XYZ file of C-alpha atoms in Angstrom:
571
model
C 9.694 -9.983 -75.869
C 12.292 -12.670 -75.685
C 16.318 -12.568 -75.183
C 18.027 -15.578 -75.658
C 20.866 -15.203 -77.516
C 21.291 -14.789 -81.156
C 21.726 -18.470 -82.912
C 23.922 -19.418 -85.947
C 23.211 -22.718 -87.378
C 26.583 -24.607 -89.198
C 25.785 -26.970 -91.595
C 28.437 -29.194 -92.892
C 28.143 -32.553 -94.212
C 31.380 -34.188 -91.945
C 30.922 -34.460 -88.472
C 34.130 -34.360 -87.577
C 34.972 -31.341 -89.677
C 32.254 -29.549 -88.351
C 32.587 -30.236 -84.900
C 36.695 -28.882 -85.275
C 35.334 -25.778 -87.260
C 32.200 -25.157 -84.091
C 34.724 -25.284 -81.515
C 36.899 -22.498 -83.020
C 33.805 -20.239 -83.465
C 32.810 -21.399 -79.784
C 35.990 -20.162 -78.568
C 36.536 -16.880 -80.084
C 32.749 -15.564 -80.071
C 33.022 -15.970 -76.055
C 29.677 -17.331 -75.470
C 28.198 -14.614 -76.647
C 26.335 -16.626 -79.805
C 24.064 -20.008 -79.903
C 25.976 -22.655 -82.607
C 23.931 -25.091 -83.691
C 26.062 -27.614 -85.762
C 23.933 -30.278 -88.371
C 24.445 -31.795 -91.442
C 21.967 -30.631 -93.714
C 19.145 -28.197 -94.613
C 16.357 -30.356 -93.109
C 18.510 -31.054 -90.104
C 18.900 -27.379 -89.720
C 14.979 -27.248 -90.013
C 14.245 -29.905 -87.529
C 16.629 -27.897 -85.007
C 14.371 -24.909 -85.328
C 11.304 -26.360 -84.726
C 13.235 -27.779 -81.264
C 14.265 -24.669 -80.687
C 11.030 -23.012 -81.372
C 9.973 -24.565 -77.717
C 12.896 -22.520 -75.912
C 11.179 -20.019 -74.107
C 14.199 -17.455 -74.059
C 14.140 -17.694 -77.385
C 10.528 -17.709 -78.255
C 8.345 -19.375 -81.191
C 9.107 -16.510 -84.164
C 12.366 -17.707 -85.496
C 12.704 -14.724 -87.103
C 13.869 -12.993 -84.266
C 16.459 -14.651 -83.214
C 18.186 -16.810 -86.074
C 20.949 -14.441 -86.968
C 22.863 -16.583 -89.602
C 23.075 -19.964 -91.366
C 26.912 -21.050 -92.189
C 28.108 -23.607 -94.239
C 30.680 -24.097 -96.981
C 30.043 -23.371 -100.871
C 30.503 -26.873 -101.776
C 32.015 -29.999 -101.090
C 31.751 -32.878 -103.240
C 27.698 -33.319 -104.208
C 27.132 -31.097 -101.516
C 25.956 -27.600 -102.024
C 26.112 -24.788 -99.280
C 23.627 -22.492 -101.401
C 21.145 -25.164 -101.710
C 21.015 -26.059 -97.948
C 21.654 -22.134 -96.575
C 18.508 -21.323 -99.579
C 16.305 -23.620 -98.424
C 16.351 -22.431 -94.438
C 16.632 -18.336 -95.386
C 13.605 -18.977 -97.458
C 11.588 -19.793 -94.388
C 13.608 -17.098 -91.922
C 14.628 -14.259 -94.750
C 16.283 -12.150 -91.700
C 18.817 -14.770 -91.135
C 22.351 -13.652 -92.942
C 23.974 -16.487 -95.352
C 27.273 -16.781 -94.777
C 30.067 -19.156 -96.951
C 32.739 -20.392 -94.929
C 35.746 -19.713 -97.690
C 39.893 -20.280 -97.365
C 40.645 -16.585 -97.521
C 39.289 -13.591 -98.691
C 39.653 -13.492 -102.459
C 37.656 -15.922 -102.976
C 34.222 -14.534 -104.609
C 30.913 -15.169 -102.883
C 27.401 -14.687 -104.561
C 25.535 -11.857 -103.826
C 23.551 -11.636 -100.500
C 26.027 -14.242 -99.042
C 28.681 -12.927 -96.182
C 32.232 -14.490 -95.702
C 33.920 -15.986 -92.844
C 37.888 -17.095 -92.948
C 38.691 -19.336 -90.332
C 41.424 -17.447 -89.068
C 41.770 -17.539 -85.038
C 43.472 -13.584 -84.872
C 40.329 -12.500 -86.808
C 37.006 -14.520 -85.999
C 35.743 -12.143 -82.813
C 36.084 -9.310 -85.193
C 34.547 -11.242 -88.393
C 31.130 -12.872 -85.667
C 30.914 -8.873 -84.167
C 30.558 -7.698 -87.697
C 27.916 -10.086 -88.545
C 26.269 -9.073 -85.483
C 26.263 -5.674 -85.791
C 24.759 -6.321 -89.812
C 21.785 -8.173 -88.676
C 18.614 -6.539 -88.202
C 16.151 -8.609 -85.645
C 12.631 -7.930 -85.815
C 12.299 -7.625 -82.246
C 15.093 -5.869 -80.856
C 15.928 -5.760 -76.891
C 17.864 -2.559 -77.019
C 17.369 0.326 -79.255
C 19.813 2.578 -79.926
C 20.194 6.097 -82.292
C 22.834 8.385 -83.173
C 26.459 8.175 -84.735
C 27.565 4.525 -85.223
C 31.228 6.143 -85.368
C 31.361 7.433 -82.076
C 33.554 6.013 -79.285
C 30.621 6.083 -77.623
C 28.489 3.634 -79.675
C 31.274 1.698 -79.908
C 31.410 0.632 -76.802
C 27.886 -0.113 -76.565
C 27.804 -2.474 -79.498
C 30.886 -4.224 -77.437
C 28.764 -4.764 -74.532
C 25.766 -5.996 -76.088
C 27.904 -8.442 -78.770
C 29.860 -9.884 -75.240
C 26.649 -10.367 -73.736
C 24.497 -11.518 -77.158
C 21.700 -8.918 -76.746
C 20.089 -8.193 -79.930
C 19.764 -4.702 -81.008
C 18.714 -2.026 -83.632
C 20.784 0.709 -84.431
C 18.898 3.841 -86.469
C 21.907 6.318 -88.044
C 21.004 9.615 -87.394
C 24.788 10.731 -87.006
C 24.061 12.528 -83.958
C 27.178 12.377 -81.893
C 24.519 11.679 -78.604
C 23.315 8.357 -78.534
C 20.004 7.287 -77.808
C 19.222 4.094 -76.034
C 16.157 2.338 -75.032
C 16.297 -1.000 -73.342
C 12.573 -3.397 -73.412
C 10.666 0.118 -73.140
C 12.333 1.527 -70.842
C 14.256 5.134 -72.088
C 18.130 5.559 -70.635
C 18.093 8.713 -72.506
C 21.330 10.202 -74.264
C 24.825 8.375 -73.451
C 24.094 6.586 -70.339
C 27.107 5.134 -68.495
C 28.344 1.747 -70.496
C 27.899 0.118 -66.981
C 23.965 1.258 -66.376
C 23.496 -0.576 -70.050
C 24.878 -3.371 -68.788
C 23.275 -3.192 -65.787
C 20.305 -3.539 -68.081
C 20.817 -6.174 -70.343
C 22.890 -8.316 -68.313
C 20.676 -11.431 -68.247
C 20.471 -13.940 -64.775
C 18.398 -17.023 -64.593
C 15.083 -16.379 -63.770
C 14.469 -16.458 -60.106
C 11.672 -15.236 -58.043
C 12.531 -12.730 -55.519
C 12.299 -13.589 -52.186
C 10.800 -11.489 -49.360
C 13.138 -9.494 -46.966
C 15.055 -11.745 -44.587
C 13.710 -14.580 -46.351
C 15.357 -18.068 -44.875
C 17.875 -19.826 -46.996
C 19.744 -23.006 -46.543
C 22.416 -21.182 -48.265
C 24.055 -18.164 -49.988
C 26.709 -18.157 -52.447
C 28.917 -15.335 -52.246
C 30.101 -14.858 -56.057
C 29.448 -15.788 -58.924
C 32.644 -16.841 -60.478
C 33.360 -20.741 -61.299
C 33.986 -21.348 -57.946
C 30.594 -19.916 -56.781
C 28.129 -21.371 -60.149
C 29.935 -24.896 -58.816
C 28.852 -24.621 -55.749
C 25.393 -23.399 -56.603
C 25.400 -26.414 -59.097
C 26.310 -29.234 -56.425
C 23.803 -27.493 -53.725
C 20.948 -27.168 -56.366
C 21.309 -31.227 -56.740
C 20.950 -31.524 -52.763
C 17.657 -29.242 -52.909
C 19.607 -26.580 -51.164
C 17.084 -23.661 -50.871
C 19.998 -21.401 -52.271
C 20.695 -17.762 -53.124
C 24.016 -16.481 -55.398
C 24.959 -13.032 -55.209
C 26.895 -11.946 -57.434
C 28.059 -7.874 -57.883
C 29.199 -7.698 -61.726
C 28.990 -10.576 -63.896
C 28.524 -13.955 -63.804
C 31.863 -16.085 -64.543
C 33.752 -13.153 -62.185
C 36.855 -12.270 -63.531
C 37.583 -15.303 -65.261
C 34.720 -13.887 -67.732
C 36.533 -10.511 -67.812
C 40.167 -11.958 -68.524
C 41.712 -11.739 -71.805
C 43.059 -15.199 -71.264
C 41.365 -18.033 -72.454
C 41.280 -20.861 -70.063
C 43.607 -23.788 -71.455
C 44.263 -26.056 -68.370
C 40.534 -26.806 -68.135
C 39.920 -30.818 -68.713
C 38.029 -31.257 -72.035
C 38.328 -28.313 -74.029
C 41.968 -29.105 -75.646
C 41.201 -25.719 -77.785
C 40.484 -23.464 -74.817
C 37.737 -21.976 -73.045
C 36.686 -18.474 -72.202
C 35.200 -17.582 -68.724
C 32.273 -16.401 -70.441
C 31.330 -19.569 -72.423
C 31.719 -21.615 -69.126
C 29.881 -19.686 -67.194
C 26.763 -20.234 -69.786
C 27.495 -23.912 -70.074
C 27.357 -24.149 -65.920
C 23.794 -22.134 -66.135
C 22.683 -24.295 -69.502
C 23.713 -27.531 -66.899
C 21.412 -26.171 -64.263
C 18.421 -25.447 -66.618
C 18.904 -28.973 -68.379
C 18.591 -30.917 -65.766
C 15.465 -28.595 -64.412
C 17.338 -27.973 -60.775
C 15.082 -25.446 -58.889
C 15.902 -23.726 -55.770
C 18.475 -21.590 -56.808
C 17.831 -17.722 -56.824
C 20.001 -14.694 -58.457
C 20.517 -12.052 -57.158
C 22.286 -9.739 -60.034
C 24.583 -6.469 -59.500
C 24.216 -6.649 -55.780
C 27.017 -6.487 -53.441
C 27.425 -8.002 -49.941
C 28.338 -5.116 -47.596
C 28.769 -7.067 -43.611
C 28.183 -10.325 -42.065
C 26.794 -10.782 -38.799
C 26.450 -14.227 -37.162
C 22.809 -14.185 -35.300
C 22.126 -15.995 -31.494
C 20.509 -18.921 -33.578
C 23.539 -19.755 -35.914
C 22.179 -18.135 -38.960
C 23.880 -14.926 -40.533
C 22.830 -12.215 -41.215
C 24.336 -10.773 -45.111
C 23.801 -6.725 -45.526
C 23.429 -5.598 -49.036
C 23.446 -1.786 -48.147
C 25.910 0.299 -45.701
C 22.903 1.279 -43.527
C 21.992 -2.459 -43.377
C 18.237 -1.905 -44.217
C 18.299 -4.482 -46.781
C 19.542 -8.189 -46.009
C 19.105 -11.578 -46.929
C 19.288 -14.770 -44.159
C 21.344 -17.757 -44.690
C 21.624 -20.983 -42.529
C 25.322 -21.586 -44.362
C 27.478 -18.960 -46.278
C 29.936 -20.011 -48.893
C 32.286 -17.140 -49.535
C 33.074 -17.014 -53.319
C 34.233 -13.488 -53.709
C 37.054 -13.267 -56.015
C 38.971 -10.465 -56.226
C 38.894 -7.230 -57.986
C 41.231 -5.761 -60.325
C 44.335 -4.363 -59.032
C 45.121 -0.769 -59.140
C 48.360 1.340 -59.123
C 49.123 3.851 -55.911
C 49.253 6.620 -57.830
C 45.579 6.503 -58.657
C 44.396 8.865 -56.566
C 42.162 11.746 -57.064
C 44.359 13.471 -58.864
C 44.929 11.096 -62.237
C 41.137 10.346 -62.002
C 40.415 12.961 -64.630
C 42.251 10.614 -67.182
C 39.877 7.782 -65.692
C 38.061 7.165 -69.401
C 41.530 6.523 -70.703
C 42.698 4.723 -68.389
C 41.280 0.858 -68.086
C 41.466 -2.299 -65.596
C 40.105 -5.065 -68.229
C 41.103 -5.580 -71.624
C 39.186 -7.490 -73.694
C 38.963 -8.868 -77.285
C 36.577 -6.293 -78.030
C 38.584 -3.215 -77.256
C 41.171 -3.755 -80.165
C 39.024 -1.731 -82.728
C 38.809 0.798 -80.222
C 42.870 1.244 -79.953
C 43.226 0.862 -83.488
C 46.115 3.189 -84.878
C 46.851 4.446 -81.287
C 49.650 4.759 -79.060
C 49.167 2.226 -75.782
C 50.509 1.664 -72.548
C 49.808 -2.157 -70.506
C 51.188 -2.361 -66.934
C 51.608 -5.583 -65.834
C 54.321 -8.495 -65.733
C 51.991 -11.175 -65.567
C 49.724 -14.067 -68.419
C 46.920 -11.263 -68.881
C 49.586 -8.196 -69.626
C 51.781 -10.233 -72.133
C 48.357 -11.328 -74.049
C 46.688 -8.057 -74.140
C 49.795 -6.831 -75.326
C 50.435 -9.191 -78.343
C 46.700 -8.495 -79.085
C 47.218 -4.700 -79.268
C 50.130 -5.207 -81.475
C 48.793 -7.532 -83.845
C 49.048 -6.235 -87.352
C 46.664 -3.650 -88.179
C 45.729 -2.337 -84.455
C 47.235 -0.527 -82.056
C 50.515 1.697 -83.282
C 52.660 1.218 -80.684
C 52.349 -0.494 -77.794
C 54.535 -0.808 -74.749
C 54.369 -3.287 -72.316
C 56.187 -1.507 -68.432
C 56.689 -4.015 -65.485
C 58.371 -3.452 -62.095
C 59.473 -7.201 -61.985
C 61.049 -9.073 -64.522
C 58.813 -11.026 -66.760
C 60.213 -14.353 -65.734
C 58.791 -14.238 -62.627
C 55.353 -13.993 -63.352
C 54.725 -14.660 -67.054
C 54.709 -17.697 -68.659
C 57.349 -18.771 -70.713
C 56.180 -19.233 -73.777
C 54.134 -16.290 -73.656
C 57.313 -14.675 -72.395
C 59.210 -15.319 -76.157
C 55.883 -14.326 -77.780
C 56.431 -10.908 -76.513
C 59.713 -10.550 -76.640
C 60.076 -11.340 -80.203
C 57.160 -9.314 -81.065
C 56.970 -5.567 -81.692
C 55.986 -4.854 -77.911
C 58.094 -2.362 -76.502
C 59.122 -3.703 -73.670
C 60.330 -1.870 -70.235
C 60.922 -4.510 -67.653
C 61.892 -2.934 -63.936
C 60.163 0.221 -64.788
C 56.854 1.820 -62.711
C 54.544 4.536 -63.703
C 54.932 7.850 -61.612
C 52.194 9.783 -63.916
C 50.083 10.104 -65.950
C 49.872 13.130 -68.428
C 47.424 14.831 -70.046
C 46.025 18.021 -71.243
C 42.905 20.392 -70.206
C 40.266 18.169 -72.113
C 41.398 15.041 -69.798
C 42.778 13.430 -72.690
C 45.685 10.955 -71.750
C 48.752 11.892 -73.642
C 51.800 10.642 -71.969
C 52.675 7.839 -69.363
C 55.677 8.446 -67.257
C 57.551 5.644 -65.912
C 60.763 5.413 -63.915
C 63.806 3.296 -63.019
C 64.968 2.430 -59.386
C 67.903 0.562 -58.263
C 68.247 -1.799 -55.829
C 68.896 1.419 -53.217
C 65.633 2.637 -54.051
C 67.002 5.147 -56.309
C 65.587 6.658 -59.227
C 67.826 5.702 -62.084
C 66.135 6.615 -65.103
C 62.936 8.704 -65.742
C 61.324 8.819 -69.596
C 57.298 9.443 -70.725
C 55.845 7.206 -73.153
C 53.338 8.002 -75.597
C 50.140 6.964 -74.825
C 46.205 7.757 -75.778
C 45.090 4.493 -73.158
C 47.080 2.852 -70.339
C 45.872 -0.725 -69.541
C 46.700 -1.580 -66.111
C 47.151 -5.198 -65.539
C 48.681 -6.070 -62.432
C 46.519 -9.049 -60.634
C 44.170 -8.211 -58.214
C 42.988 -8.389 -54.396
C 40.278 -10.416 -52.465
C 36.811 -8.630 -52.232
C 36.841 -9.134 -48.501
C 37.210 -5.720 -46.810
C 33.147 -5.876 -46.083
C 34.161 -9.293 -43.964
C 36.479 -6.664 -41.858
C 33.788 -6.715 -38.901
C 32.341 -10.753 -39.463
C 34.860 -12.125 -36.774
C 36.381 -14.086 -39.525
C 40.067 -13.905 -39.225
C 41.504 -12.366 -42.521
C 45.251 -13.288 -43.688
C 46.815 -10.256 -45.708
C 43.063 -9.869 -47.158
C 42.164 -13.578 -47.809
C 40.924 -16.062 -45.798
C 42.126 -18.942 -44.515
C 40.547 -22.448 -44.075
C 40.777 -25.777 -42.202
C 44.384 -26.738 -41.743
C 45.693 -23.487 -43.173
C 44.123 -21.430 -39.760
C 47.035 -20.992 -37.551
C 47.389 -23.094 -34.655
C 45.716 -20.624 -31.949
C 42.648 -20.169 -34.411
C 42.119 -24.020 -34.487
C 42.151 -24.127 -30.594
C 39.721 -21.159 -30.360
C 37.351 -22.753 -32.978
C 37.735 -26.155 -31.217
C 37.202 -24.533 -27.744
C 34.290 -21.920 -28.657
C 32.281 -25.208 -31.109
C 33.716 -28.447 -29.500
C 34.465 -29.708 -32.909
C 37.439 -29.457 -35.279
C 37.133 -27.286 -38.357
C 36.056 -28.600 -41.579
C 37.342 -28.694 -45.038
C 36.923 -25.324 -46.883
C 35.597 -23.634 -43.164
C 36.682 -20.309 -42.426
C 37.033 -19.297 -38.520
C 33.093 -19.108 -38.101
C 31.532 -22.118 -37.865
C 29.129 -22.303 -40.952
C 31.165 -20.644 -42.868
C 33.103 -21.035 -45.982
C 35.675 -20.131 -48.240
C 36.863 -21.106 -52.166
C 38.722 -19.938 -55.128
C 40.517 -16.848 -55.428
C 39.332 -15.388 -52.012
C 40.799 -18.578 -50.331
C 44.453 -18.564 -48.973
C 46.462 -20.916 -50.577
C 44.880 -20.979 -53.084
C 46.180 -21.108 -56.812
C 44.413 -18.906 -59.367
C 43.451 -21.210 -61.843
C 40.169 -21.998 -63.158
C 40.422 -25.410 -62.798
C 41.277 -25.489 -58.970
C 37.856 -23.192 -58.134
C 35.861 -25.287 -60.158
C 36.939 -28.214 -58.134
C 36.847 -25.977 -54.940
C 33.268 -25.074 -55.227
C 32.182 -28.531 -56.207
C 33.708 -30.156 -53.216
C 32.781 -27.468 -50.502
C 29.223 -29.098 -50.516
C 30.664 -32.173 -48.444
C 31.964 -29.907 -46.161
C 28.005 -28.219 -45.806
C 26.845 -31.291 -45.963
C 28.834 -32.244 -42.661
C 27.778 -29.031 -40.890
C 24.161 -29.446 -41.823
C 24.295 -33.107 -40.541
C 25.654 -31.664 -37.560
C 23.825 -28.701 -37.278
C 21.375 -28.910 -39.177
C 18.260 -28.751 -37.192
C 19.519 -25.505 -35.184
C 20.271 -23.329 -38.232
C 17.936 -24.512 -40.640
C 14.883 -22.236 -40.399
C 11.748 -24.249 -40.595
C 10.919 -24.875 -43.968
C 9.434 -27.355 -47.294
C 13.056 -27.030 -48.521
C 14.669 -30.414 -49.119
C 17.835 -29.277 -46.736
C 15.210 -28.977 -43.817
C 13.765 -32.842 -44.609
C 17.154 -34.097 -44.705
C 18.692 -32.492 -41.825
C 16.148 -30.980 -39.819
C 15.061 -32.067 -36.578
C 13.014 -35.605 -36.916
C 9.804 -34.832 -35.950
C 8.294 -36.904 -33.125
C 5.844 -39.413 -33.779
């Protein structure tokens, strides 16, 4: 059984046009979909056959064509005709017209889409959840209308898994992933766990010897694995949630990124980074998914050592370490045992997806920053949440951008600006019912105390660096991140210098070997953009050390690394 994602073919006669129209439906499905864009029916047909050879998709179209798109008509040329002539050969594809709003009729058996940018995740998830593959990866029975279902159908739309859902109306749902059984309501995260798809990769033996491991696998991290792969690095990427870290997670899209002048989700580049790698056929990368590095420990022969369980029975051996971490969400003081019995209510993400699920309900976001003031113009979009109020302890000038700032302002967001949350209230069923937030003054004096309806509470409020498991590495931490090169302090440098008789390099943390980019990195500004860039040019830096290096941490190998900077072998 295959899994590549599900593929919709647009056909549209203008290249241009069609091209504008793909990289709206790029955008808002996320990368969770496969566009195709051609010009005609036998285009569309010559695609398929292409496609046909893609062996994560696999040679029954069937399966995995979920819809053909095009527009009724347009001068001589005739959506039905073109979408008739491909669903003829693939009936289980759904034809969909491409229309200027909703009023306008469409023939039986033909779906709509309205190019409208507040609405196309919602229109592409209902399309999704209509089609009925053949060959389903996950299996699922029971209520469609619990919460419950609902946010299984979110996860497997995000990640583009194809699925079957039988109505029984049993509030316990079912699920079945491949063949294996997860029995009734399994944990959202264990079906993830499941379905969430790596690059195929052979697993290595314990303590097996790698040039390198990548520590993350957020843009900073797949660029780095990228620019090693081309220099037939023997490398490793671990990475403990998702690929695209929380860039892929973020309501945000990313607009500072060079060449997508419409935006760009997390999501969608981290698929184009691992389409680049399996384009250009680079080998010698390995995933390792959902595991988390635990210690580091540098070894007598310059290697290290990277634990992947507390009792350190399970490890993997790298000759260079690039530290790619991230950060993980940022939580509130107050969450402490105590408020964890609201913990289903109460959520660290918010994505495009959840909006159905606060439909009609009263919400909470904490947060001053870009990803509070989105998810709260999202909430309060016509037709979703009822109220929602947006509380921040600074003002939103310091951390929001401006324009966003009037967004919100002039929307219907609540807004409560120098406010905190002291609880959260609920009743006996753990139920969320009430947030309560309060007022200090500049004394530290509680000024003003009120509770704010809410069913969810969205907590939004940045993050910190994933490096308390580098706590006992030696590498000198800096309020939790890391710093590098020229940002060490002056008594670091000397020790470095004095302990390696060399100066630091670029991107090198306080252990020679060692290094850091993107979010994890001091100095370091969180944009997309910047780690990109970061993780790209950290291979120079390994490239120095392995020059340098090279043949004393290098562990005897065929890899490419070991032929370029291994020891020359005497004649």
């Amino acid at each position: 059984m295959q899994n590549g994602k599900p593929v919709v073919i647009l056909v549209h006669p203008k290249a241009i046009e069609r091209d504008a129209i793909l990289t709206q439906f790029e955008t808002w499905t996320a990368g969770s979909l496969h566009f195709v864009r051609v010009g005609s029916s036998a285009e569309a047909m010559d695609a398929i056959e292409e496609l046909k050879e893609n062996p994560d998709l696999g040679a029954d179209p069937n399966s995995w064509l979920m819809a053909c798109i095009a527009v009724p008509s347009l001068g001589d040329f005739s959506g039905k005709a073109h979408l008739s002539a491909i669903t003829e050969n693939y009936p289980a594809a759904i034809k969909v017209f491409i229309t200027s709003d909703n009023a306008t009729a469409v023939p039986d058996g033909y779906s709509r889409i309205v190019i409208d940018a507040d609405t196309l995740d919602k229109q592409f998830k209902s399309l999704f959840e209509a089609w009925e593959p053949p060959d389903p990866w996950v299996y699922m029975e029971g209520s469609a209308e619990t919460r419950r279902a609902r946010e299984y159908q979110d996860a497997l739309y995000a990640s583009g898994k194809r699925y079957t859902f039988n109505e029984t109306g049993n509030p316990n749902i079912t699920v079945r992933v491949k063949e294996e059984d997860l029995g009734e309501n399994p944990p959202v995260s264990e079906l993830y766990a499941r379905i969430c798809q790596f690059p195929q990769s052979q697993r290595k033996p314990q303590g097996y010897p790698y040039d390198l491991v990548v520590v993350g696998g957020g843009p900073s991290g797949l660029a780095a694995a990228l620019s090693a792969g081309l220099l037939e690095l023997d490398t490793l990427v671990l990475e403990a949630y998702v690929l695209g870290g929380t860039a892929a997670t973020s309501i945000n899209l990313i607009e500072n990124y060079p060449g997508f002048p419409h935006g760009l989700s997390g999501n969608r580049l981290a698929g184009l980074v691992l389409q680049q790698i399996s384009n250009q056929k680079i080998g010698g990368i390995d995933w390792m998914p959902l595991l988390r590095a635990h210690s580091l420990r540098r070894e007598d022969d310059g290697r290290y050592r990277i634990f992947l369980d507390p009792e350190g029975d399970e490890w993997v051996s790298a000759g260079v370490v690039i530290l790619a971490c991230g950060q993980s969400p940022g939580r509130l003081k107050i969450e402490d045992e105590s408020d964890r019995r609201f913990a289903g209510n109460i959520h660290h993400v918010a994505l495009r997806s959840h909006k159905e699920r606060e439909r009609g309900k009263d919400i909470v976001i904490v947060g001053g920053g870009d990803s509070a003031g989105e998810a709260a113009l999202m909430f309060s979009a016509p037709g979703q949440a009822r109220v929602v109020t947006l509380v921040s302890r600074d003002p939103f000038r310091e951390y929001m951008n401006p324009r966003l700032m009037r967004k919100v302002i002039k929307s219907r967001v609540v807004t409560r600006e120098g406010y905190e949350v002291a609880r959260f209230i609920g009743d006996d069923n753990f139920n969320l019912k009430k947030v309560e937030i309060k007022k200090k003054n500049k004394a530290g004096e509680v000024v003003d105390v009120r509770e704010v309806s809410a069913m969810s509470t969205y907590i939004l409020i940045g993050g910190k660096p994933q490096t308390e498991w580098l706590q006992s590495s030696g590498i000198y931490l800096e309020q939790g991140r890391i710093p590098t090169d020229v940002h060490l302090s002056s008594d670091e440098r000397g020790r470095f210098q004095e302990n390696y008789r060399r100066d630091v390099f670029t991107f090198e943390t306080s252990l020679p070997g060692v290094f850091a980019v993107g979010d994890v990195r001091s100095k370091s500004f969180r944009r997309v953009a910047q780690a990109v860039g970061q993780g790209a040019a950290v291979i120079a830096s390994v490239e120095e050390y392995l020059r340098k290096e090279g043949g004393n941490v290098l562990a005897p190998s065929k890899s490419g690394a070991n032929r370029v900077f291994g020891p020359v072998e005497e004649l």
